[in-house]
């Protein structure tokens, strides 16, 4: 018998709500009676409870559509019971960081050798480069951080990598084994070739290289600048969020790189209307979303505020400015307290699943805050079943 879906969803919520690892959350279920009650785990089931590795397998089994379905069930319950108001749409974007070290050109070359080394060991192939020489270069790189000493070291290491990559390309074409292993090797080869081309572009003097590789473990991560003083550049994916005025998170969208905010506004507004089943009275964003087209989206919304007080009537300006300030607060809470600060799943699909799980935990936490502050109407509580 598999673990009931009711228990699995409860474990995922606790995991995100308390920012725990897979191993820790399973141990917490075994030890904490409150979590056992929340996840509907009986005493008999504790003796044969799941292994923490099952959670990773279940995420892959659910996929993005499965997690979206779970989020939709929870959100629709809050919407139908009128816990969530459809008064305002607050939109802003931020960076969802990936779990990678700060990338440097020469550091990525050494990382590329590590990736080729893993393939060589898996297929029991002797190294086709001088490993002692490479280790000596790595030692010099870590001891000498001056720019004048790094540049010649970079050229020397790049020369060895170029020769090693040509040999690796020939090796990959003759590999034997499972289709899955060969596919991984081919994907690594494509990534290394792209990385080599980008190095050549940089040596040619190009400063802005599109889709620049910053990690071999996170190939979808990109360098993103959001106009902040520190850090001036972050590495991950773009995260587009929308809230209502209460602070409930309505939509999350993940993008590779940094798309233009002006192009994101219409689709986010459409998703907001679709999820809330209607157009809001206020649509609020910063000047990054400002355009003539966006000032008319969503249709049927009388007050659209995109960073300038002149966008709305004088009596509505105070509300819009406060709502715009509140958006920054909602995002700050999401990033610092609700897990949106760093994605621990790999790839853009992993970032999407991570965002959805964090969104579920965020909205449940917001519901608990309103419930504890007695800001939810008795009618809504009766519909949910929390009031007799």
mmCIF file of C-alpha atoms in Angstrom:
data_model
loop_
_atom_site.group_PDB
_atom_site.id
_atom_site.type_symbol
_atom_site.label_atom_id
_atom_site.label_comp_id
_atom_site.label_asym_id
_atom_site.label_seq_id
_atom_site.Cartn_x
_atom_site.Cartn_y
_atom_site.Cartn_z
ATOM 1 C CA UNK A 1 0.000 0.000 0.000
ATOM 2 C CA UNK A 2 1.296 3.445 -0.926
ATOM 3 C CA UNK A 3 1.225 6.482 1.351
ATOM 4 C CA UNK A 4 -2.170 8.278 1.112
ATOM 5 C CA UNK A 5 -2.200 11.483 -0.940
ATOM 6 C CA UNK A 6 -3.692 13.278 2.078
ATOM 7 C CA UNK A 7 -0.562 12.478 4.080
ATOM 8 C CA UNK A 8 1.814 13.396 1.258
ATOM 9 C CA UNK A 9 0.250 16.830 0.731
ATOM 10 C CA UNK A 10 0.365 17.457 4.490
ATOM 11 C CA UNK A 11 4.077 16.565 4.603
ATOM 12 C CA UNK A 12 4.864 18.897 1.683
ATOM 13 C CA UNK A 13 2.996 21.742 3.397
ATOM 14 C CA UNK A 14 4.877 21.208 6.670
ATOM 15 C CA UNK A 15 8.153 20.974 4.750
ATOM 16 C CA UNK A 16 7.602 24.367 3.102
ATOM 17 C CA UNK A 17 5.900 25.961 6.092
ATOM 18 C CA UNK A 18 8.916 25.246 8.345
ATOM 19 C CA UNK A 19 11.599 25.304 5.610
ATOM 20 C CA UNK A 20 12.773 21.766 6.413
ATOM 21 C CA UNK A 21 14.758 19.281 4.349
ATOM 22 C CA UNK A 22 13.231 15.984 3.215
ATOM 23 C CA UNK A 23 15.160 14.015 5.828
ATOM 24 C CA UNK A 24 14.253 16.420 8.638
ATOM 25 C CA UNK A 25 10.545 16.607 7.854
ATOM 26 C CA UNK A 26 10.206 12.794 7.870
ATOM 27 C CA UNK A 27 11.953 12.682 11.255
ATOM 28 C CA UNK A 28 9.625 15.439 12.505
ATOM 29 C CA UNK A 29 6.578 13.419 11.462
ATOM 30 C CA UNK A 30 7.853 10.453 13.481
ATOM 31 C CA UNK A 31 8.482 12.570 16.589
ATOM 32 C CA UNK A 32 5.887 15.388 16.605
ATOM 33 C CA UNK A 33 2.295 14.486 17.548
ATOM 34 C CA UNK A 34 0.933 17.755 16.149
ATOM 35 C CA UNK A 35 2.458 17.087 12.726
ATOM 36 C CA UNK A 36 1.169 13.499 12.848
ATOM 37 C CA UNK A 37 -2.345 14.835 13.418
ATOM 38 C CA UNK A 38 -2.012 17.419 10.626
ATOM 39 C CA UNK A 39 -0.699 14.805 8.168
ATOM 40 C CA UNK A 40 -3.221 12.158 9.294
ATOM 41 C CA UNK A 41 -0.563 9.609 10.305
ATOM 42 C CA UNK A 42 -1.769 6.898 12.702
ATOM 43 C CA UNK A 43 0.419 5.243 15.363
ATOM 44 C CA UNK A 44 0.397 1.978 13.406
ATOM 45 C CA UNK A 45 1.813 3.692 10.320
ATOM 46 C CA UNK A 46 4.786 5.148 12.208
ATOM 47 C CA UNK A 47 6.542 1.757 12.382
ATOM 48 C CA UNK A 48 6.675 1.483 8.578
ATOM 49 C CA UNK A 49 6.662 5.169 7.663
ATOM 50 C CA UNK A 50 8.197 6.325 4.378
ATOM 51 C CA UNK A 51 11.873 6.897 3.655
ATOM 52 C CA UNK A 52 12.827 10.515 3.005
ATOM 53 C CA UNK A 53 14.006 9.695 -0.544
ATOM 54 C CA UNK A 54 10.372 8.919 -1.487
ATOM 55 C CA UNK A 55 9.552 12.640 -1.355
ATOM 56 C CA UNK A 56 11.928 13.369 -4.235
ATOM 57 C CA UNK A 57 10.389 10.552 -6.263
ATOM 58 C CA UNK A 58 6.889 11.835 -5.524
ATOM 59 C CA UNK A 59 7.762 15.350 -6.708
ATOM 60 C CA UNK A 60 8.829 13.928 -10.039
ATOM 61 C CA UNK A 61 5.647 11.858 -10.175
ATOM 62 C CA UNK A 62 3.441 14.877 -9.420
ATOM 63 C CA UNK A 63 5.313 17.144 -11.818
ATOM 64 C CA UNK A 64 4.319 20.736 -12.415
ATOM 65 C CA UNK A 65 0.699 19.914 -13.317
ATOM 66 C CA UNK A 66 0.216 17.882 -10.157
ATOM 67 C CA UNK A 67 1.484 20.637 -7.857
ATOM 68 C CA UNK A 68 -0.595 23.202 -9.784
ATOM 69 C CA UNK A 69 -3.684 21.040 -9.154
ATOM 70 C CA UNK A 70 -2.965 20.971 -5.400
ATOM 71 C CA UNK A 71 -2.514 24.752 -5.353
ATOM 72 C CA UNK A 72 -5.751 25.228 -7.319
ATOM 73 C CA UNK A 73 -7.777 23.145 -4.849
ATOM 74 C CA UNK A 74 -6.537 25.149 -1.847
ATOM 75 C CA UNK A 75 -6.860 28.523 -3.576
ATOM 76 C CA UNK A 76 -10.354 27.828 -4.924
ATOM 77 C CA UNK A 77 -11.546 26.807 -1.462
ATOM 78 C CA UNK A 78 -10.347 30.146 -0.051
ATOM 79 C CA UNK A 79 -11.874 32.038 -2.988
ATOM 80 C CA UNK A 80 -15.276 30.306 -2.936
ATOM 81 C CA UNK A 81 -15.609 30.841 0.808
ATOM 82 C CA UNK A 82 -14.773 34.550 0.230
ATOM 83 C CA UNK A 83 -11.668 34.495 2.395
ATOM 84 C CA UNK A 84 -9.753 35.992 -0.545
ATOM 85 C CA UNK A 85 -10.978 39.357 -1.857
ATOM 86 C CA UNK A 86 -10.835 40.286 -5.536
ATOM 87 C CA UNK A 87 -10.405 43.991 -4.860
ATOM 88 C CA UNK A 88 -6.871 44.634 -6.102
ATOM 89 C CA UNK A 89 -4.160 43.109 -8.291
ATOM 90 C CA UNK A 90 -0.621 43.923 -7.104
ATOM 91 C CA UNK A 91 2.146 42.787 -9.476
ATOM 92 C CA UNK A 92 5.929 42.818 -9.187
ATOM 93 C CA UNK A 93 8.900 40.669 -10.201
ATOM 94 C CA UNK A 94 12.005 39.511 -8.359
ATOM 95 C CA UNK A 95 14.843 37.009 -8.721
ATOM 96 C CA UNK A 96 14.500 33.418 -7.539
ATOM 97 C CA UNK A 97 18.098 32.550 -6.714
ATOM 98 C CA UNK A 98 19.559 29.171 -7.610
ATOM 99 C CA UNK A 99 21.793 27.257 -5.231
ATOM 100 C CA UNK A 100 25.110 27.884 -7.008
ATOM 101 C CA UNK A 101 28.464 29.428 -6.097
ATOM 102 C CA UNK A 102 29.432 32.783 -7.579
ATOM 103 C CA UNK A 103 30.530 31.960 -11.147
ATOM 104 C CA UNK A 104 33.897 33.030 -12.532
ATOM 105 C CA UNK A 105 35.242 32.238 -15.993
ATOM 106 C CA UNK A 106 38.193 30.193 -14.779
ATOM 107 C CA UNK A 107 36.150 28.585 -11.999
ATOM 108 C CA UNK A 108 33.644 27.330 -14.574
ATOM 109 C CA UNK A 109 36.473 25.791 -16.606
ATOM 110 C CA UNK A 110 37.602 23.768 -13.599
ATOM 111 C CA UNK A 111 33.971 22.796 -12.996
ATOM 112 C CA UNK A 112 33.763 21.605 -16.618
ATOM 113 C CA UNK A 113 36.729 19.316 -16.011
ATOM 114 C CA UNK A 114 34.911 17.912 -12.947
ATOM 115 C CA UNK A 115 31.899 17.091 -15.118
ATOM 116 C CA UNK A 116 34.060 15.338 -17.714
ATOM 117 C CA UNK A 117 35.815 13.498 -14.876
ATOM 118 C CA UNK A 118 32.470 12.099 -13.671
ATOM 119 C CA UNK A 119 31.759 10.699 -17.140
ATOM 120 C CA UNK A 120 35.261 9.207 -17.374
ATOM 121 C CA UNK A 121 34.917 7.460 -14.000
ATOM 122 C CA UNK A 122 31.428 6.163 -14.831
ATOM 123 C CA UNK A 123 32.678 4.495 -18.026
ATOM 124 C CA UNK A 124 36.109 3.577 -16.549
ATOM 125 C CA UNK A 125 37.944 5.724 -19.089
ATOM 126 C CA UNK A 126 41.422 7.068 -18.182
ATOM 127 C CA UNK A 127 41.727 10.852 -18.050
ATOM 128 C CA UNK A 128 42.740 12.374 -21.369
ATOM 129 C CA UNK A 129 44.369 15.398 -19.721
ATOM 130 C CA UNK A 130 47.262 15.848 -17.293
ATOM 131 C CA UNK A 131 45.473 15.745 -13.946
ATOM 132 C CA UNK A 132 48.567 16.789 -11.996
ATOM 133 C CA UNK A 133 48.994 19.879 -14.171
ATOM 134 C CA UNK A 134 45.319 20.761 -13.746
ATOM 135 C CA UNK A 135 45.541 20.435 -9.948
ATOM 136 C CA UNK A 136 48.603 22.684 -9.959
ATOM 137 C CA UNK A 137 46.688 25.329 -11.932
ATOM 138 C CA UNK A 138 43.766 25.040 -9.510
ATOM 139 C CA UNK A 139 46.156 25.586 -6.605
ATOM 140 C CA UNK A 140 47.666 28.645 -8.251
ATOM 141 C CA UNK A 141 44.205 30.020 -8.973
ATOM 142 C CA UNK A 142 43.175 29.779 -5.321
ATOM 143 C CA UNK A 143 46.436 31.307 -4.067
ATOM 144 C CA UNK A 144 46.689 34.171 -6.579
ATOM 145 C CA UNK A 145 43.628 36.360 -6.904
ATOM 146 C CA UNK A 146 45.251 39.397 -8.541
ATOM 147 C CA UNK A 147 43.872 40.235 -11.964
ATOM 148 C CA UNK A 148 47.344 40.471 -13.505
ATOM 149 C CA UNK A 149 48.072 36.882 -12.415
ATOM 150 C CA UNK A 150 44.614 35.446 -13.174
ATOM 151 C CA UNK A 151 44.554 36.425 -16.870
ATOM 152 C CA UNK A 152 47.565 34.296 -17.993
ATOM 153 C CA UNK A 153 46.278 31.469 -15.798
ATOM 154 C CA UNK A 154 42.886 31.699 -17.533
ATOM 155 C CA UNK A 155 44.440 31.431 -21.007
ATOM 156 C CA UNK A 156 46.539 28.433 -19.986
ATOM 157 C CA UNK A 157 43.566 26.624 -18.463
ATOM 158 C CA UNK A 158 41.319 27.469 -21.430
ATOM 159 C CA UNK A 159 43.885 26.011 -23.826
ATOM 160 C CA UNK A 160 43.893 22.703 -21.915
ATOM 161 C CA UNK A 161 40.080 22.711 -21.813
ATOM 162 C CA UNK A 162 39.781 23.301 -25.579
ATOM 163 C CA UNK A 163 41.995 20.303 -26.274
ATOM 164 C CA UNK A 164 40.143 18.154 -23.697
ATOM 165 C CA UNK A 165 36.751 19.116 -25.126
ATOM 166 C CA UNK A 166 37.688 17.921 -28.617
ATOM 167 C CA UNK A 167 38.728 14.561 -27.184
ATOM 168 C CA UNK A 168 35.556 14.389 -25.050
ATOM 169 C CA UNK A 169 33.411 14.965 -28.144
ATOM 170 C CA UNK A 170 34.998 11.961 -29.856
ATOM 171 C CA UNK A 171 34.589 9.804 -26.726
ATOM 172 C CA UNK A 172 30.882 10.643 -26.310
ATOM 173 C CA UNK A 173 30.153 9.588 -29.886
ATOM 174 C CA UNK A 174 31.516 6.080 -29.177
ATOM 175 C CA UNK A 175 30.025 5.492 -25.711
ATOM 176 C CA UNK A 176 28.169 2.266 -25.018
ATOM 177 C CA UNK A 177 25.648 1.704 -22.270
ATOM 178 C CA UNK A 178 22.117 2.643 -21.330
ATOM 179 C CA UNK A 179 20.261 5.232 -23.382
ATOM 180 C CA UNK A 180 19.745 7.358 -20.269
ATOM 181 C CA UNK A 181 23.488 7.570 -19.515
ATOM 182 C CA UNK A 182 24.326 8.358 -23.152
ATOM 183 C CA UNK A 183 21.666 11.059 -23.224
ATOM 184 C CA UNK A 184 23.166 12.683 -20.115
ATOM 185 C CA UNK A 185 26.625 12.608 -21.701
ATOM 186 C CA UNK A 186 25.278 14.207 -24.899
ATOM 187 C CA UNK A 187 23.519 16.938 -22.913
ATOM 188 C CA UNK A 188 26.759 17.662 -21.053
ATOM 189 C CA UNK A 189 28.644 17.804 -24.360
ATOM 190 C CA UNK A 190 26.178 20.337 -25.801
ATOM 191 C CA UNK A 191 26.516 22.445 -22.645
ATOM 192 C CA UNK A 192 30.319 22.346 -22.755
ATOM 193 C CA UNK A 193 30.372 23.299 -26.453
ATOM 194 C CA UNK A 194 28.076 26.259 -25.723
ATOM 195 C CA UNK A 195 30.344 27.263 -22.832
ATOM 196 C CA UNK A 196 33.389 27.082 -25.119
ATOM 197 C CA UNK A 197 31.678 29.311 -27.701
ATOM 198 C CA UNK A 198 30.870 31.847 -25.022
ATOM 199 C CA UNK A 199 34.514 31.917 -23.937
ATOM 200 C CA UNK A 200 35.494 32.609 -27.540
ATOM 201 C CA UNK A 201 32.912 35.403 -27.726
ATOM 202 C CA UNK A 202 34.307 36.958 -24.576
ATOM 203 C CA UNK A 203 37.872 36.797 -25.906
ATOM 204 C CA UNK A 204 36.579 38.490 -29.062
ATOM 205 C CA UNK A 205 35.470 41.446 -26.951
ATOM 206 C CA UNK A 206 31.705 40.828 -26.653
ATOM 207 C CA UNK A 207 30.382 42.064 -23.312
ATOM 208 C CA UNK A 208 26.713 41.072 -23.527
ATOM 209 C CA UNK A 209 26.393 37.361 -24.273
ATOM 210 C CA UNK A 210 22.792 36.056 -24.416
ATOM 211 C CA UNK A 211 21.915 32.900 -22.450
ATOM 212 C CA UNK A 212 25.299 32.900 -20.769
ATOM 213 C CA UNK A 213 26.113 29.710 -18.835
ATOM 214 C CA UNK A 214 26.826 30.398 -15.148
ATOM 215 C CA UNK A 215 26.508 26.839 -13.799
ATOM 216 C CA UNK A 216 26.681 23.311 -15.202
ATOM 217 C CA UNK A 217 24.396 22.029 -12.438
ATOM 218 C CA UNK A 218 21.847 24.799 -13.130
ATOM 219 C CA UNK A 219 21.993 25.353 -16.912
ATOM 220 C CA UNK A 220 18.805 27.455 -16.818
ATOM 221 C CA UNK A 221 20.280 29.986 -14.360
ATOM 222 C CA UNK A 222 21.177 33.393 -15.776
ATOM 223 C CA UNK A 223 22.862 36.571 -14.490
ATOM 224 C CA UNK A 224 20.051 39.025 -13.690
ATOM 225 C CA UNK A 225 20.317 42.685 -12.724
ATOM 226 C CA UNK A 226 17.340 44.285 -10.977
ATOM 227 C CA UNK A 227 18.713 47.778 -10.276
ATOM 228 C CA UNK A 228 19.770 47.086 -6.681
ATOM 229 C CA UNK A 229 23.006 48.442 -5.220
ATOM 230 C CA UNK A 230 23.818 45.156 -3.502
ATOM 231 C CA UNK A 231 23.973 42.678 -4.950
ATOM 232 C CA UNK A 232 24.036 44.383 -8.329
ATOM 233 C CA UNK A 233 23.749 41.004 -10.109
ATOM 234 C CA UNK A 234 22.016 37.805 -8.982
ATOM 235 C CA UNK A 235 22.039 34.338 -10.531
ATOM 236 C CA UNK A 236 18.806 32.451 -11.013
ATOM 237 C CA UNK A 237 15.494 32.894 -12.810
ATOM 238 C CA UNK A 238 12.916 35.692 -12.923
ATOM 239 C CA UNK A 239 9.912 35.238 -10.634
ATOM 240 C CA UNK A 240 6.734 37.207 -11.413
ATOM 241 C CA UNK A 241 4.260 37.432 -8.500
ATOM 242 C CA UNK A 242 0.787 38.864 -8.057
ATOM 243 C CA UNK A 243 -1.092 39.498 -4.788
ATOM 244 C CA UNK A 244 -4.396 40.878 -3.650
ATOM 245 C CA UNK A 245 -4.520 43.704 -1.090
ATOM 246 C CA UNK A 246 -4.840 41.276 1.826
ATOM 247 C CA UNK A 247 -1.495 39.768 0.903
ATOM 248 C CA UNK A 248 -2.639 36.445 -0.563
ATOM 249 C CA UNK A 249 -0.405 35.276 -3.403
ATOM 250 C CA UNK A 250 -2.581 34.731 -6.476
ATOM 251 C CA UNK A 251 -0.151 33.795 -9.263
ATOM 252 C CA UNK A 252 3.508 32.819 -9.655
ATOM 253 C CA UNK A 253 5.355 32.656 -12.986
ATOM 254 C CA UNK A 254 8.945 31.555 -13.667
ATOM 255 C CA UNK A 255 11.065 32.745 -16.602
ATOM 256 C CA UNK A 256 14.583 32.006 -17.795
ATOM 257 C CA UNK A 257 16.692 35.166 -17.828
ATOM 258 C CA UNK A 258 15.185 38.631 -17.465
ATOM 259 C CA UNK A 259 12.282 39.308 -19.835
ATOM 260 C CA UNK A 260 10.976 42.853 -20.216
ATOM 261 C CA UNK A 261 8.451 43.655 -17.466
ATOM 262 C CA UNK A 262 6.230 45.436 -19.989
ATOM 263 C CA UNK A 263 5.707 42.170 -21.867
ATOM 264 C CA UNK A 264 4.858 40.236 -18.672
ATOM 265 C CA UNK A 265 2.004 42.439 -17.469
ATOM 266 C CA UNK A 266 -0.770 41.321 -19.903
ATOM 267 C CA UNK A 267 -0.286 37.586 -19.295
ATOM 268 C CA UNK A 268 -0.070 38.013 -15.504
ATOM 269 C CA UNK A 269 -3.269 40.090 -15.567
ATOM 270 C CA UNK A 270 -4.988 37.379 -17.602
ATOM 271 C CA UNK A 271 -3.895 34.659 -15.162
ATOM 272 C CA UNK A 272 -5.051 36.790 -12.217
ATOM 273 C CA UNK A 273 -8.499 37.272 -13.739
ATOM 274 C CA UNK A 274 -8.726 33.598 -14.605
ATOM 275 C CA UNK A 275 -7.833 32.492 -11.088
ATOM 276 C CA UNK A 276 -9.995 35.085 -9.329
ATOM 277 C CA UNK A 277 -12.910 34.641 -11.786
ATOM 278 C CA UNK A 278 -13.212 38.347 -12.479
ATOM 279 C CA UNK A 279 -11.423 41.642 -13.033
ATOM 280 C CA UNK A 280 -10.160 43.553 -9.961
ATOM 281 C CA UNK A 281 -11.089 47.133 -9.122
ATOM 282 C CA UNK A 282 -7.415 48.163 -8.866
ATOM 283 C CA UNK A 283 -4.368 47.016 -10.889
ATOM 284 C CA UNK A 284 -1.099 48.235 -9.384
ATOM 285 C CA UNK A 285 2.516 47.919 -10.539
ATOM 286 C CA UNK A 286 5.716 49.964 -10.767
ATOM 287 C CA UNK A 287 6.974 52.039 -13.702
ATOM 288 C CA UNK A 288 8.769 49.035 -15.185
ATOM 289 C CA UNK A 289 5.354 47.812 -16.409
ATOM 290 C CA UNK A 290 4.376 51.177 -17.800
ATOM 291 C CA UNK A 291 3.200 51.320 -21.428
ATOM 292 C CA UNK A 292 0.176 52.592 -23.328
ATOM 293 C CA UNK A 293 -1.092 49.060 -23.850
ATOM 294 C CA UNK A 294 -0.703 48.028 -20.205
ATOM 295 C CA UNK A 295 -2.617 51.109 -19.003
ATOM 296 C CA UNK A 296 -5.751 49.472 -20.463
ATOM 297 C CA UNK A 297 -5.178 45.957 -19.008
ATOM 298 C CA UNK A 298 -7.128 44.340 -17.485
ATOM 299 C CA UNK A 299 -10.230 45.503 -19.287
ATOM 300 C CA UNK A 300 -13.018 46.471 -16.943
ATOM 301 C CA UNK A 301 -10.630 47.650 -14.204
ATOM 302 C CA UNK A 302 -11.374 51.349 -13.471
ATOM 303 C CA UNK A 303 -8.113 52.106 -11.628
ATOM 304 C CA UNK A 304 -4.794 51.063 -13.210
ATOM 305 C CA UNK A 305 -1.783 52.504 -11.385
ATOM 306 C CA UNK A 306 1.654 52.015 -12.987
ATOM 307 C CA UNK A 307 3.967 54.126 -10.867
ATOM 308 C CA UNK A 308 2.593 57.639 -11.473
ATOM 309 C CA UNK A 309 -0.033 59.399 -9.377
ATOM 310 C CA UNK A 310 -1.601 60.874 -12.517
ATOM 311 C CA UNK A 311 -2.696 57.371 -13.566
ATOM 312 C CA UNK A 312 -5.691 57.476 -11.192
ATOM 313 C CA UNK A 313 -8.062 60.026 -9.700
ATOM 314 C CA UNK A 314 -6.846 62.103 -6.741
ATOM 315 C CA UNK A 315 -9.105 60.309 -4.268
ATOM 316 C CA UNK A 316 -7.611 56.940 -5.314
ATOM 317 C CA UNK A 317 -3.954 57.990 -5.226
ATOM 318 C CA UNK A 318 -3.421 57.357 -1.524
ATOM 319 C CA UNK A 319 -4.770 53.821 -1.730
ATOM 320 C CA UNK A 320 -2.650 53.008 -4.789
ATOM 321 C CA UNK A 321 0.575 54.348 -3.294
ATOM 322 C CA UNK A 322 0.052 52.376 -0.079
ATOM 323 C CA UNK A 323 -0.763 49.242 -2.060
ATOM 324 C CA UNK A 324 2.399 49.684 -4.133
ATOM 325 C CA UNK A 325 4.458 49.956 -0.932
ATOM 326 C CA UNK A 326 2.690 46.904 0.484
ATOM 327 C CA UNK A 327 3.744 44.879 -2.576
ATOM 328 C CA UNK A 328 7.406 45.321 -1.611
ATOM 329 C CA UNK A 329 6.562 44.106 1.881
ATOM 330 C CA UNK A 330 4.740 41.030 0.576
ATOM 331 C CA UNK A 331 7.724 40.106 -1.619
ATOM 332 C CA UNK A 332 10.149 40.683 1.264
ATOM 333 C CA UNK A 333 8.171 38.282 3.462
ATOM 334 C CA UNK A 334 7.978 35.761 0.622
ATOM 335 C CA UNK A 335 11.737 35.824 0.045
ATOM 336 C CA UNK A 336 12.937 35.974 3.641
ATOM 337 C CA UNK A 337 10.325 33.881 5.463
ATOM 338 C CA UNK A 338 8.477 31.713 2.919
ATOM 339 C CA UNK A 339 11.271 30.073 0.913
ATOM 340 C CA UNK A 340 11.252 32.257 -2.225
ATOM 341 C CA UNK A 341 14.773 33.491 -1.511
ATOM 342 C CA UNK A 342 16.531 30.370 -2.828
ATOM 343 C CA UNK A 343 15.371 27.445 -4.963
ATOM 344 C CA UNK A 344 16.813 24.071 -3.970
ATOM 345 C CA UNK A 345 15.380 22.233 -6.992
ATOM 346 C CA UNK A 346 17.244 22.080 -10.296
ATOM 347 C CA UNK A 347 16.267 23.490 -13.663
ATOM 348 C CA UNK A 348 13.434 25.820 -14.597
ATOM 349 C CA UNK A 349 10.929 22.993 -13.971
ATOM 350 C CA UNK A 350 12.382 22.553 -10.492
ATOM 351 C CA UNK A 351 12.083 26.299 -9.888
ATOM 352 C CA UNK A 352 8.443 26.125 -10.950
ATOM 353 C CA UNK A 353 7.659 23.282 -8.550
ATOM 354 C CA UNK A 354 9.559 25.057 -5.769
ATOM 355 C CA UNK A 355 7.586 28.270 -6.371
ATOM 356 C CA UNK A 356 4.233 26.470 -6.312
ATOM 357 C CA UNK A 357 5.025 24.649 -3.066
ATOM 358 C CA UNK A 358 6.147 27.926 -1.489
ATOM 359 C CA UNK A 359 2.972 29.605 -2.741
ATOM 360 C CA UNK A 360 0.820 26.956 -1.067
ATOM 361 C CA UNK A 361 2.648 27.409 2.237
ATOM 362 C CA UNK A 362 2.544 31.212 1.890
ATOM 363 C CA UNK A 363 -1.237 31.327 1.418
ATOM 364 C CA UNK A 364 -1.912 28.884 4.246
ATOM 365 C CA UNK A 365 0.261 30.978 6.547
ATOM 366 C CA UNK A 366 -1.593 34.114 5.485
ATOM 367 C CA UNK A 367 -4.898 32.376 6.217
ATOM 368 C CA UNK A 368 -3.668 31.425 9.702
ATOM 369 C CA UNK A 369 -2.593 35.014 10.357
ATOM 370 C CA UNK A 370 -6.012 36.383 9.404
ATOM 371 C CA UNK A 371 -7.714 33.618 11.390
ATOM 372 C CA UNK A 372 -5.690 34.350 14.532
ATOM 373 C CA UNK A 373 -6.333 38.082 14.134
ATOM 374 C CA UNK A 374 -10.091 37.358 13.752
ATOM 375 C CA UNK A 375 -10.197 39.103 10.359
ATOM 376 C CA UNK A 376 -12.129 36.341 8.593
ATOM 377 C CA UNK A 377 -15.913 36.655 8.584
ATOM 378 C CA UNK A 378 -18.079 34.116 10.390
ATOM 379 C CA UNK A 379 -19.798 33.282 7.098
ATOM 380 C CA UNK A 380 -16.463 32.258 5.552
ATOM 381 C CA UNK A 381 -15.468 30.225 8.607
ATOM 382 C CA UNK A 382 -18.777 28.368 8.516
ATOM 383 C CA UNK A 383 -18.317 27.521 4.829
ATOM 384 C CA UNK A 384 -14.826 26.191 5.517
ATOM 385 C CA UNK A 385 -16.075 24.186 8.495
ATOM 386 C CA UNK A 386 -14.118 25.979 11.236
ATOM 387 C CA UNK A 387 -17.247 27.374 12.900
ATOM 388 C CA UNK A 388 -20.345 25.433 13.810
#
